[in-house]
mmCIF file of C-alpha atoms and ligand atoms in Angstrom:
data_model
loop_
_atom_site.group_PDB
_atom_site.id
_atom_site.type_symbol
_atom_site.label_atom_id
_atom_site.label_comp_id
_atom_site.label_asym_id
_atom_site.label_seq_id
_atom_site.Cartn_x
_atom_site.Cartn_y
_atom_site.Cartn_z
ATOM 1 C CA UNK A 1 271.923 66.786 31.206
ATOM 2 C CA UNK A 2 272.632 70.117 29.401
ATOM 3 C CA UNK A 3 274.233 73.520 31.344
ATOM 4 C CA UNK A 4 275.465 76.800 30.466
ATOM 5 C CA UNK A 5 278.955 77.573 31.480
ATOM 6 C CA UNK A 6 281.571 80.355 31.236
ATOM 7 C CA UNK A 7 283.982 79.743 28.856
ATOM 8 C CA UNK A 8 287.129 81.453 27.634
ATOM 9 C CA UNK A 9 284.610 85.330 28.160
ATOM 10 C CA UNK A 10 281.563 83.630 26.634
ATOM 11 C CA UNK A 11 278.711 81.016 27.579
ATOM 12 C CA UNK A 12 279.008 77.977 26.126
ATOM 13 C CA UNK A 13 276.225 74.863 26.590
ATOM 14 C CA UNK A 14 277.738 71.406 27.906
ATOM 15 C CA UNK A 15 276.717 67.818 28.385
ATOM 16 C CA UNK A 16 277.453 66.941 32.269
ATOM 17 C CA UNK A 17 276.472 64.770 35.262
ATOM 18 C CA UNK A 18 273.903 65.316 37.220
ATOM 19 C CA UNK A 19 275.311 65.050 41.318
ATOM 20 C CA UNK A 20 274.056 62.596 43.169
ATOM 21 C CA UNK A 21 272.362 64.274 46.248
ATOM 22 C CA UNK A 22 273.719 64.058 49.810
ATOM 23 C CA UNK A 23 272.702 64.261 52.629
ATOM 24 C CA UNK A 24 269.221 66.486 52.962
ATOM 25 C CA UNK A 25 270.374 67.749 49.306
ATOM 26 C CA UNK A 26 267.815 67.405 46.447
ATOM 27 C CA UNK A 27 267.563 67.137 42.628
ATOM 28 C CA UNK A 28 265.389 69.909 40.867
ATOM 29 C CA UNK A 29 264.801 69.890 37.497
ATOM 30 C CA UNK A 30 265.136 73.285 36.310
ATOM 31 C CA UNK A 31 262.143 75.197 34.878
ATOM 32 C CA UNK A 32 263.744 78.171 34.442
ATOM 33 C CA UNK A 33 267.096 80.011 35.505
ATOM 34 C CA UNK A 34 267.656 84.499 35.730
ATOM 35 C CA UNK A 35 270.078 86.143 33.832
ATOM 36 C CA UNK A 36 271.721 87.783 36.514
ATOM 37 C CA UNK A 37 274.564 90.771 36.110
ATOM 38 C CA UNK A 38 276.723 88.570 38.483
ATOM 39 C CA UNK A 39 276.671 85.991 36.068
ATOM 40 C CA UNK A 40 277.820 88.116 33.213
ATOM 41 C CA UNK A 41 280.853 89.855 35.603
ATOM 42 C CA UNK A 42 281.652 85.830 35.818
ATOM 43 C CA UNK A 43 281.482 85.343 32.225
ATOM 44 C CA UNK A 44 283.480 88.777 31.601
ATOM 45 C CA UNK A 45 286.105 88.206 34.636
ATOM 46 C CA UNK A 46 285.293 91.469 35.582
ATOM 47 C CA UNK A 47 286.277 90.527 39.238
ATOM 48 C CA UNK A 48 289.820 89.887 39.784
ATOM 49 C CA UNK A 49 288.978 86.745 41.434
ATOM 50 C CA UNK A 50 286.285 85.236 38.700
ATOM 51 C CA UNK A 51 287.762 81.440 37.575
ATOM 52 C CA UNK A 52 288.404 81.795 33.753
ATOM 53 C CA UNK A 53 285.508 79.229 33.361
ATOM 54 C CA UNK A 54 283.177 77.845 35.263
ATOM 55 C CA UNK A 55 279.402 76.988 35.972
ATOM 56 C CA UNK A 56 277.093 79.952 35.838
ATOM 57 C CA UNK A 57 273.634 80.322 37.133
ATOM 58 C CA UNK A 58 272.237 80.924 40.871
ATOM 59 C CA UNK A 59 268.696 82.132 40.726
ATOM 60 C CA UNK A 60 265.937 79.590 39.431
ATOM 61 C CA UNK A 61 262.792 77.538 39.879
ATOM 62 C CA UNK A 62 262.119 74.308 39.019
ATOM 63 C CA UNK A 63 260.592 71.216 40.645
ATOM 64 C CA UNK A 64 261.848 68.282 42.992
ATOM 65 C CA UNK A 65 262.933 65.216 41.250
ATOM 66 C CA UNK A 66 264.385 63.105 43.542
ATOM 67 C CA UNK A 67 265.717 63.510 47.469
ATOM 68 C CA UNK A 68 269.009 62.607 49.241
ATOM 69 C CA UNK A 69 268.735 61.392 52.748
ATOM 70 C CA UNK A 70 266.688 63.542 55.174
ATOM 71 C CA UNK A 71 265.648 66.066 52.925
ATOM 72 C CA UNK A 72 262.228 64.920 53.164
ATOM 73 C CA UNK A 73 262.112 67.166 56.345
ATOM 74 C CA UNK A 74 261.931 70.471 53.998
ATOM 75 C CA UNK A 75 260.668 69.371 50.648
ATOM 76 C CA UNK A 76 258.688 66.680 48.773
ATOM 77 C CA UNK A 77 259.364 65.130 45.565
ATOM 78 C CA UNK A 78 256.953 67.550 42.894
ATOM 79 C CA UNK A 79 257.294 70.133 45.517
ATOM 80 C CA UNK A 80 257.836 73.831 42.595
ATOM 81 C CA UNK A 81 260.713 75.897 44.285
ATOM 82 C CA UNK A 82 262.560 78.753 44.308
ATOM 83 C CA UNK A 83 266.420 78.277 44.780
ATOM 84 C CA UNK A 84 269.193 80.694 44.599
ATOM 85 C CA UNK A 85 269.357 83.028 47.909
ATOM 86 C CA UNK A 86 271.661 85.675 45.614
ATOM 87 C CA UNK A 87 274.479 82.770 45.346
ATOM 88 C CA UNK A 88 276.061 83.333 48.403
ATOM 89 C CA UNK A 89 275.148 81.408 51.140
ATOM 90 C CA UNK A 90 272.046 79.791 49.339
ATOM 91 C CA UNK A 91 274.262 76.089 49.156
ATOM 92 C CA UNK A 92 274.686 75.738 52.616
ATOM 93 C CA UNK A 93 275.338 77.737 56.046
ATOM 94 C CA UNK A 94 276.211 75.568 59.409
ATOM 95 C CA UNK A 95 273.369 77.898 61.128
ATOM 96 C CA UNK A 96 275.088 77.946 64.498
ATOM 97 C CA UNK A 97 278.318 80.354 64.346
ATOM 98 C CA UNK A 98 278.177 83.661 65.522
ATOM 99 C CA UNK A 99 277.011 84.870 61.814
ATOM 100 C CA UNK A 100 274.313 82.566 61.451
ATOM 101 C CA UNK A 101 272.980 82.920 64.384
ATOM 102 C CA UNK A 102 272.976 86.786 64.168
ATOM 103 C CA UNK A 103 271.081 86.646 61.172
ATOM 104 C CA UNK A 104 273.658 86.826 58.230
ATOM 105 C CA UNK A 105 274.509 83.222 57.050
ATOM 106 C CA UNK A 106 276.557 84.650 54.153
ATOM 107 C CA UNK A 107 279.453 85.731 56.261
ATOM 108 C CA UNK A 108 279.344 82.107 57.662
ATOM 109 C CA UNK A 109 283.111 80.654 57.199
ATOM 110 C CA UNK A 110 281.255 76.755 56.043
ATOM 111 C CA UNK A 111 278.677 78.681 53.509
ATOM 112 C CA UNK A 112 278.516 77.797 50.119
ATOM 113 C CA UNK A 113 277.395 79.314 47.222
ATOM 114 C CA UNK A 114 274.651 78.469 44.739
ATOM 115 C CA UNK A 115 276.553 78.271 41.051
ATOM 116 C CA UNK A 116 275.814 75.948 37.872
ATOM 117 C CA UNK A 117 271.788 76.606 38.060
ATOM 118 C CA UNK A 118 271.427 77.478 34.649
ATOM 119 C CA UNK A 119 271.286 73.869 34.185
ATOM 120 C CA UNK A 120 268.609 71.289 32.759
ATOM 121 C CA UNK A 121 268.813 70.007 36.960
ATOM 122 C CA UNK A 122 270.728 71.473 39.680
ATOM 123 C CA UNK A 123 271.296 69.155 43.076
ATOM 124 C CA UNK A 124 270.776 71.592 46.098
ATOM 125 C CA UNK A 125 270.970 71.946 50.035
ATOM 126 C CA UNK A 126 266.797 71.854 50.834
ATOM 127 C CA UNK A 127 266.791 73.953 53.885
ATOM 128 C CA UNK A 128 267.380 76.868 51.178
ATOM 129 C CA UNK A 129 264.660 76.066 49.090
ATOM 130 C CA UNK A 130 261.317 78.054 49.310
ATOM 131 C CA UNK A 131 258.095 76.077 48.330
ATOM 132 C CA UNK A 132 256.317 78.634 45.782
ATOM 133 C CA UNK A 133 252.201 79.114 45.601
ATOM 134 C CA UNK A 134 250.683 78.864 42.408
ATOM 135 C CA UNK A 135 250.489 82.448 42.129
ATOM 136 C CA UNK A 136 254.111 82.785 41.649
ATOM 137 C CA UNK A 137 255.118 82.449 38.287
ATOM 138 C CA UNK A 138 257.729 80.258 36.943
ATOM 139 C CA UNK A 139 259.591 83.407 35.563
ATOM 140 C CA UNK A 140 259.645 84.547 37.977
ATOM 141 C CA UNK A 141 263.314 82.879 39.096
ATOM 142 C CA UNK A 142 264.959 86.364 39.334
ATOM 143 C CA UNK A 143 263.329 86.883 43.008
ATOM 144 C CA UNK A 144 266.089 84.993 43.885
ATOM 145 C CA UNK A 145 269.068 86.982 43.521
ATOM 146 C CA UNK A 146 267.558 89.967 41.855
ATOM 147 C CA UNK A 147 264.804 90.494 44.205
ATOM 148 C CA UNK A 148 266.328 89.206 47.254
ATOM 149 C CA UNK A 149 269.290 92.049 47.073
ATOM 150 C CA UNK A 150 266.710 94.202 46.352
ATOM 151 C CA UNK A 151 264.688 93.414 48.712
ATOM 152 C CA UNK A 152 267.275 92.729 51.939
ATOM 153 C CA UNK A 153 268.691 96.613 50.896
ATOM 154 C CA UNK A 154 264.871 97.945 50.998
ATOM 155 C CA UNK A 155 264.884 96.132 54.965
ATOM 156 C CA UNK A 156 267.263 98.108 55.895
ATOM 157 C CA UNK A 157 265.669 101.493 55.258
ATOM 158 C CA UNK A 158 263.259 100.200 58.792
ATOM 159 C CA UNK A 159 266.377 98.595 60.268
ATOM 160 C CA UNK A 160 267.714 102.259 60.184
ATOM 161 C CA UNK A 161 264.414 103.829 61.229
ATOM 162 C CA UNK A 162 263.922 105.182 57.833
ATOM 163 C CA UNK A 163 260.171 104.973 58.059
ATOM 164 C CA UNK A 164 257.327 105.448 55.416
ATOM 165 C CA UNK A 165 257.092 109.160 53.661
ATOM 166 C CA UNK A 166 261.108 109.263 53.734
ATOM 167 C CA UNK A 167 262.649 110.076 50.493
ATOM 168 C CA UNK A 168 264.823 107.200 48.910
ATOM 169 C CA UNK A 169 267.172 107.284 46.447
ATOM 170 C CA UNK A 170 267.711 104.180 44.074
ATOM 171 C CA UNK A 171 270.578 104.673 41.983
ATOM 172 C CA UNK A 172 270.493 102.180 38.769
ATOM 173 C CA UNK A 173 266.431 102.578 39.453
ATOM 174 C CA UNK A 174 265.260 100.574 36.230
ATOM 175 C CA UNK A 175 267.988 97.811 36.719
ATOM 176 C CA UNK A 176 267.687 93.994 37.321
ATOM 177 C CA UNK A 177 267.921 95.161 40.824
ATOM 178 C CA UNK A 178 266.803 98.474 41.405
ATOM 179 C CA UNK A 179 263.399 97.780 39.773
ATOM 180 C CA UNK A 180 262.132 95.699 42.474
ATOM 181 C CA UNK A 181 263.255 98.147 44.785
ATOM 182 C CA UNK A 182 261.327 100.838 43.236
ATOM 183 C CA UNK A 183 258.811 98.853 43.695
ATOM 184 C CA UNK A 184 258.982 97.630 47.075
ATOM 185 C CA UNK A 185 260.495 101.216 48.331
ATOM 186 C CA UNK A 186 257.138 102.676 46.940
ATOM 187 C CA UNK A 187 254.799 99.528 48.216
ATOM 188 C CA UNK A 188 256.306 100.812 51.679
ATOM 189 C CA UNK A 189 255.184 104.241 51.375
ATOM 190 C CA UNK A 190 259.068 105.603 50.157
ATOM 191 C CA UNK A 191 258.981 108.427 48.272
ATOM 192 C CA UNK A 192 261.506 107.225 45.558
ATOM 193 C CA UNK A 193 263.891 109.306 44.224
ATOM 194 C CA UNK A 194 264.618 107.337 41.006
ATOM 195 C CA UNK A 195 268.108 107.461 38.923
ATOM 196 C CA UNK A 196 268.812 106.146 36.187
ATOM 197 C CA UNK A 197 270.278 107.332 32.231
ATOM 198 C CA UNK A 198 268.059 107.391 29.144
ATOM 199 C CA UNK A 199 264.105 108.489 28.702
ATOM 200 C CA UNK A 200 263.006 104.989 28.384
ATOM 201 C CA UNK A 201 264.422 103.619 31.461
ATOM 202 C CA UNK A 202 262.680 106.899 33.749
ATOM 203 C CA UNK A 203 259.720 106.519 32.389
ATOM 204 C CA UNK A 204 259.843 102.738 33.372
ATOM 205 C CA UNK A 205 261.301 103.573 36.706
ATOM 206 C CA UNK A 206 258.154 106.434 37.075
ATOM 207 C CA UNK A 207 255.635 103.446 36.054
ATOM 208 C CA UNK A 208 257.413 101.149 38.669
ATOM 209 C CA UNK A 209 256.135 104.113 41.398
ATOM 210 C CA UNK A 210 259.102 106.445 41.580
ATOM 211 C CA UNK A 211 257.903 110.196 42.552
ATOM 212 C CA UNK A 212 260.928 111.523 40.443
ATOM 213 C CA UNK A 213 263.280 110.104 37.939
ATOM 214 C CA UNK A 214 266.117 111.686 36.815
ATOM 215 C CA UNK A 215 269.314 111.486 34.825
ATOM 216 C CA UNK A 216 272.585 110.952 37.002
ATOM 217 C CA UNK A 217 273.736 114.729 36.508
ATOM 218 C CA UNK A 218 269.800 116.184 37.601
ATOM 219 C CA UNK A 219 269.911 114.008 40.450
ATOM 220 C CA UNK A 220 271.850 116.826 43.318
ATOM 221 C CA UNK A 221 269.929 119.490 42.157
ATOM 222 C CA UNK A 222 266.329 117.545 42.129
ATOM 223 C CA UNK A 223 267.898 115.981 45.753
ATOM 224 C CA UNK A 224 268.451 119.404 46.982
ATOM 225 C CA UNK A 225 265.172 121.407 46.165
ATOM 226 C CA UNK A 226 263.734 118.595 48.312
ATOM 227 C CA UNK A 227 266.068 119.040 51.457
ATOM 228 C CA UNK A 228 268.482 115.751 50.163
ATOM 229 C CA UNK A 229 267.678 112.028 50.395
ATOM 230 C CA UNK A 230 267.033 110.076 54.075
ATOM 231 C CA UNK A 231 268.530 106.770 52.255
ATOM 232 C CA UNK A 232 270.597 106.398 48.758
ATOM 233 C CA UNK A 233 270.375 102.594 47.754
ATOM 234 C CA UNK A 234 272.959 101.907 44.978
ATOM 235 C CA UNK A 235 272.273 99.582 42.803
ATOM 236 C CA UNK A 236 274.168 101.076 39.825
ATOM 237 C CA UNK A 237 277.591 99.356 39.493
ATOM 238 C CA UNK A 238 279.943 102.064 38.890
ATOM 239 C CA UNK A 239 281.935 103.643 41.474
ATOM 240 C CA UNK A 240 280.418 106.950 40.148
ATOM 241 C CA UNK A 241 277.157 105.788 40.939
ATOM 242 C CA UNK A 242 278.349 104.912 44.925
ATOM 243 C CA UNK A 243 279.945 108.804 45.532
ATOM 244 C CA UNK A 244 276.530 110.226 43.718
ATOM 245 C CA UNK A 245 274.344 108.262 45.899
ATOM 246 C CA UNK A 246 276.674 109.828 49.027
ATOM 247 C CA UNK A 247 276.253 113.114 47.348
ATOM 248 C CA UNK A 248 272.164 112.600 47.587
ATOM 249 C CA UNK A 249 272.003 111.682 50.813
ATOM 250 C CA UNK A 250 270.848 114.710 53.642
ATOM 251 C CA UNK A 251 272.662 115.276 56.936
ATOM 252 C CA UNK A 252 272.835 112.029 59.077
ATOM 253 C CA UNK A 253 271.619 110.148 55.918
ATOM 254 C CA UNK A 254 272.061 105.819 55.068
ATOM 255 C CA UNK A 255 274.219 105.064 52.458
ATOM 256 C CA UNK A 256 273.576 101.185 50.954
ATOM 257 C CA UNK A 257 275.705 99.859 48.851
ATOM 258 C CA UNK A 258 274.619 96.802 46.900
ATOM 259 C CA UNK A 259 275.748 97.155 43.221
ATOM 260 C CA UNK A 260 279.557 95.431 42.712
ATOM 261 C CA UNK A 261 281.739 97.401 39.713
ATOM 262 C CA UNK A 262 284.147 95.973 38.160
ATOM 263 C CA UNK A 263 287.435 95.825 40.337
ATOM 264 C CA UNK A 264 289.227 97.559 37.978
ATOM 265 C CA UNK A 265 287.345 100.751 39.069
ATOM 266 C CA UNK A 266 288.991 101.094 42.234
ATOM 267 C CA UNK A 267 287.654 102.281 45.379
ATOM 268 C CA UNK A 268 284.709 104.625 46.423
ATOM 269 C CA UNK A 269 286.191 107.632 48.993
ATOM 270 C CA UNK A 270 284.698 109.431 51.717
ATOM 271 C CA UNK A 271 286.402 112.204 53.202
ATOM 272 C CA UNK A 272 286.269 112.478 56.666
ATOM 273 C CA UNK A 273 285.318 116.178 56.640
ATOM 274 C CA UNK A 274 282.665 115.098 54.775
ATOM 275 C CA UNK A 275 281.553 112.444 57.678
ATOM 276 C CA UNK A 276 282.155 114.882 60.194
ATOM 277 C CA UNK A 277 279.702 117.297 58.500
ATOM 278 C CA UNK A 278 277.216 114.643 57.451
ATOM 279 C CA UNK A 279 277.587 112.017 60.389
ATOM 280 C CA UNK A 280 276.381 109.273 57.795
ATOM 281 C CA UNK A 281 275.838 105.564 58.421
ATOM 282 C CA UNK A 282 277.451 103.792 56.041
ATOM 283 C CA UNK A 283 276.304 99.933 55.040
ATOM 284 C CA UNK A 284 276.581 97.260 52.615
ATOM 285 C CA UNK A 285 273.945 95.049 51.664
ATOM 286 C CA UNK A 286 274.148 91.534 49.679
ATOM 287 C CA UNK A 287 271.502 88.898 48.812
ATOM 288 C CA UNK A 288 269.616 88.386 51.610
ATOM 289 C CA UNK A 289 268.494 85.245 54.275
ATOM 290 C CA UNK A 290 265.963 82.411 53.065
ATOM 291 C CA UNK A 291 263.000 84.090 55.818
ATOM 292 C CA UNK A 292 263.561 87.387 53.255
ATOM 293 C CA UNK A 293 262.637 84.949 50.768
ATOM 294 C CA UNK A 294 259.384 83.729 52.126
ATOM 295 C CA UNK A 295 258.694 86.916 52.587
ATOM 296 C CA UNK A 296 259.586 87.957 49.629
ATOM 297 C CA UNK A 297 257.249 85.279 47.696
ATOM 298 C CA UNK A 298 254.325 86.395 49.944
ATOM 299 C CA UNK A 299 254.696 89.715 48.364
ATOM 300 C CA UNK A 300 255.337 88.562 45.002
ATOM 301 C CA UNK A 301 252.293 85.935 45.487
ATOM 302 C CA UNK A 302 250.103 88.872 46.432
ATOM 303 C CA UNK A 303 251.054 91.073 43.473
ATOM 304 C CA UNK A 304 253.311 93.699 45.762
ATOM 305 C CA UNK A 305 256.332 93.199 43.601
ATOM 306 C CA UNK A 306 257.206 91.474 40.611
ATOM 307 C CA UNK A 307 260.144 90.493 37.623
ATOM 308 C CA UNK A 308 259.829 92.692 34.656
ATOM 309 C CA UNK A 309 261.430 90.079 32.257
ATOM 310 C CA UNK A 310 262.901 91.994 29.683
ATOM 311 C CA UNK A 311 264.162 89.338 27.286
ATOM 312 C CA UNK A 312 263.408 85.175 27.527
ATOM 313 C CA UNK A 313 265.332 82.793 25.991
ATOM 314 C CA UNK A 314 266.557 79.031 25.527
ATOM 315 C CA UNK A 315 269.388 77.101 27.034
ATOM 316 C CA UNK A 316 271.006 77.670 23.365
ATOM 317 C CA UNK A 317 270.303 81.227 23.413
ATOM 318 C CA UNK A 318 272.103 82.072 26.199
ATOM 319 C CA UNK A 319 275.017 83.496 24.738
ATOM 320 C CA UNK A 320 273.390 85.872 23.348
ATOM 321 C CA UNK A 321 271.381 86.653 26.177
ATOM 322 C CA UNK A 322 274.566 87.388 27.554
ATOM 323 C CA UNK A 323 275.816 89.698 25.095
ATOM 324 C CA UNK A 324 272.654 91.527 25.086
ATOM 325 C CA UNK A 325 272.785 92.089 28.548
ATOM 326 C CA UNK A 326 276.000 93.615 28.305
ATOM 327 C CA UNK A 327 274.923 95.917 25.890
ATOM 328 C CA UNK A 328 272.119 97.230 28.254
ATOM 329 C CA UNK A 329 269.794 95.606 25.260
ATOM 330 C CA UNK A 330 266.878 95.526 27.131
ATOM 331 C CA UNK A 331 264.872 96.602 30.323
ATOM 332 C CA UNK A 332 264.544 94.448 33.937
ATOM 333 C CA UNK A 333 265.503 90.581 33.877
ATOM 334 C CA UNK A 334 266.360 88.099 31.485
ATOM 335 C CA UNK A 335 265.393 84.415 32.027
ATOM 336 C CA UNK A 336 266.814 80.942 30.365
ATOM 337 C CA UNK A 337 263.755 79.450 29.571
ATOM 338 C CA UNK A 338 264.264 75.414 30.030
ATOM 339 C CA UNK A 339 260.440 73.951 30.165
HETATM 340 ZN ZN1 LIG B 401 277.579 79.597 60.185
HETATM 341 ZN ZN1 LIG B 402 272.796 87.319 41.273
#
């Protein structure tokens, strides 16, 4: 079978082996595979600790080909799923240390991470798959990583009693992230505080249901005149982005952090004067648990949120998906297209 791979700062397409499933793992054949920003920082080496090459891929659907022992108790052969969970954690979690069992199977010391889905078939752990209704659309494979982070940072706005009518800033608002959260911020009766740069990408983020959308250096003064933000969800990867979306927030305000700059951009500072006069809570949120993913196709199946796919495109087109993507080419998600 074919796959994409990272190779040398650019994708390359290889002839490999598909892995024999283990136990309760299954063979998918891959209808379609997201273009995720991760991937690129991969490609790129952004991160300090990216392999210089390397399978690429972690948020696709496709259907059940064949199943390794016992994972006919979560999915049938011909079963359409969704497979990803954001990479992390979507391979495997034990489900019983302290981190599973609390709820955040990433941080689980066995977990493994989903990589090498942009693949013609990808061999998977089934507990992490989600069975998709008809209603959800095969391109729809960026709800995996894309909409889950979006989606798990959204959550937290009610796990911080940030309730409905609140305003919410999403920074990097018409993103491959931030646009589902627009839209599920809004769906959840947010008023979004869009920001984003460039007239095209506020009107999108005002179409998505943003009350106000704004360039980076508008956003304080348009966050002031309405008494300052009750959450700032950053999406944007730049540490600029993180101290603006601190800079939005109102006294006793939730700072999210989602988006991941490059390394090379150092850290984000708070000073404590600053938390003494602001008394913030201060969070991180990545990818998300495979119940936010049910949920998360319920919402998509019912038309609450979905991908705006910006750009689709064949296994042998992915490296210049890639490039495109780094040049901010287009709006929302790409997808490898593999039917
Ligand atoms: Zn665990
Ligand atoms: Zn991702």
């Amino acid at each position: 079978m074919r796959a994409a791979r990272a190779e040398g700062g650019a994708v390359v397409v290889v002839e490999t082996d598909t892995t024999e499933p283990g136990r309760d793992e299954v063979v998918v054949r891959i209808h379609t595979c997201g273009v995720c920003h991760s991937d690129l920082h991969l490609v790129k080496q952004d991160w300090s600790f990216a392999p210089p090459s390397g399978p690429i891929g972690h948020e696709a659907i496709g259907v059940v080909e064949r199943l390794g022992p016992g994972a006919e108790r979560f999915v049938s052969v011909g079963d359409r799923v969704i497979l990803g969970l954001g990479g992390a954690g979507g391979g495997y979690w034990c489900g019983s240390c302290e981190f599973c069992v609390d709820g955040h199977p990433r941080l689980c010391s066995r977990a493994k991470q989903v990589l090498g889905a942009m693949a013609e078939t990808y061999t998977i752990w089934a507990p992490a798959l989600v069975v998709l209704p008809g209603a959800v659309d095969d391109l729809e494979a960026p709800l995996a990583c894309g909409g889950l982070t979006a989606y798990s940072a959204v959550r937290k706005l009610t796990t911080h009693d940030i309730g409905p009518g609140s305003v919410v800033a999403v920074l990097g608002a018409a993103g491959g992230l931030g646009h589902y959260a627009v839209q599920l911020a809004a769906a959840f009766g947010h008023r979004v505080l869009a920001v984003d740069v460039g007239a095209d990408r506020l009107a999108f983020a005002r179409d998505l249901g943003a009350e106000w959308a704004v360039e980076p250096g508008d956003a304080a003064a348009t966050a002031a005149a309405i008494g300052g933000a009750h959450a700032s969800l950053v999406f944007a990867a730049s540490i600029a982005g993180y101290r603006l979306g601190f800079e939005l927030l109102r006294k006793r305000g939730l700072f999210v952090g989602v988006g991941l700059p490059a390394t090379e951009q150092g850290a984000f500072s708070v000073g404590p004067f600053e938390m003494f006069s602001k008394d913030p809570t201060i969070v991180f949120s990545a990818v998300g648990t495979v119940q936010e993913m049910r949920e998360l196709v319920d919402l998509a199946a019912r038309g609450v949120v979905r991908s705006h796919i910006g750009r689709t495109g064949s296994l042998d087109e992915a490296g210049a998906v890639f490039e495109e993507l780094a040049a901010g080419a287009y709006l929302g998600r790409a997808v490898i297209d593999l039917r």
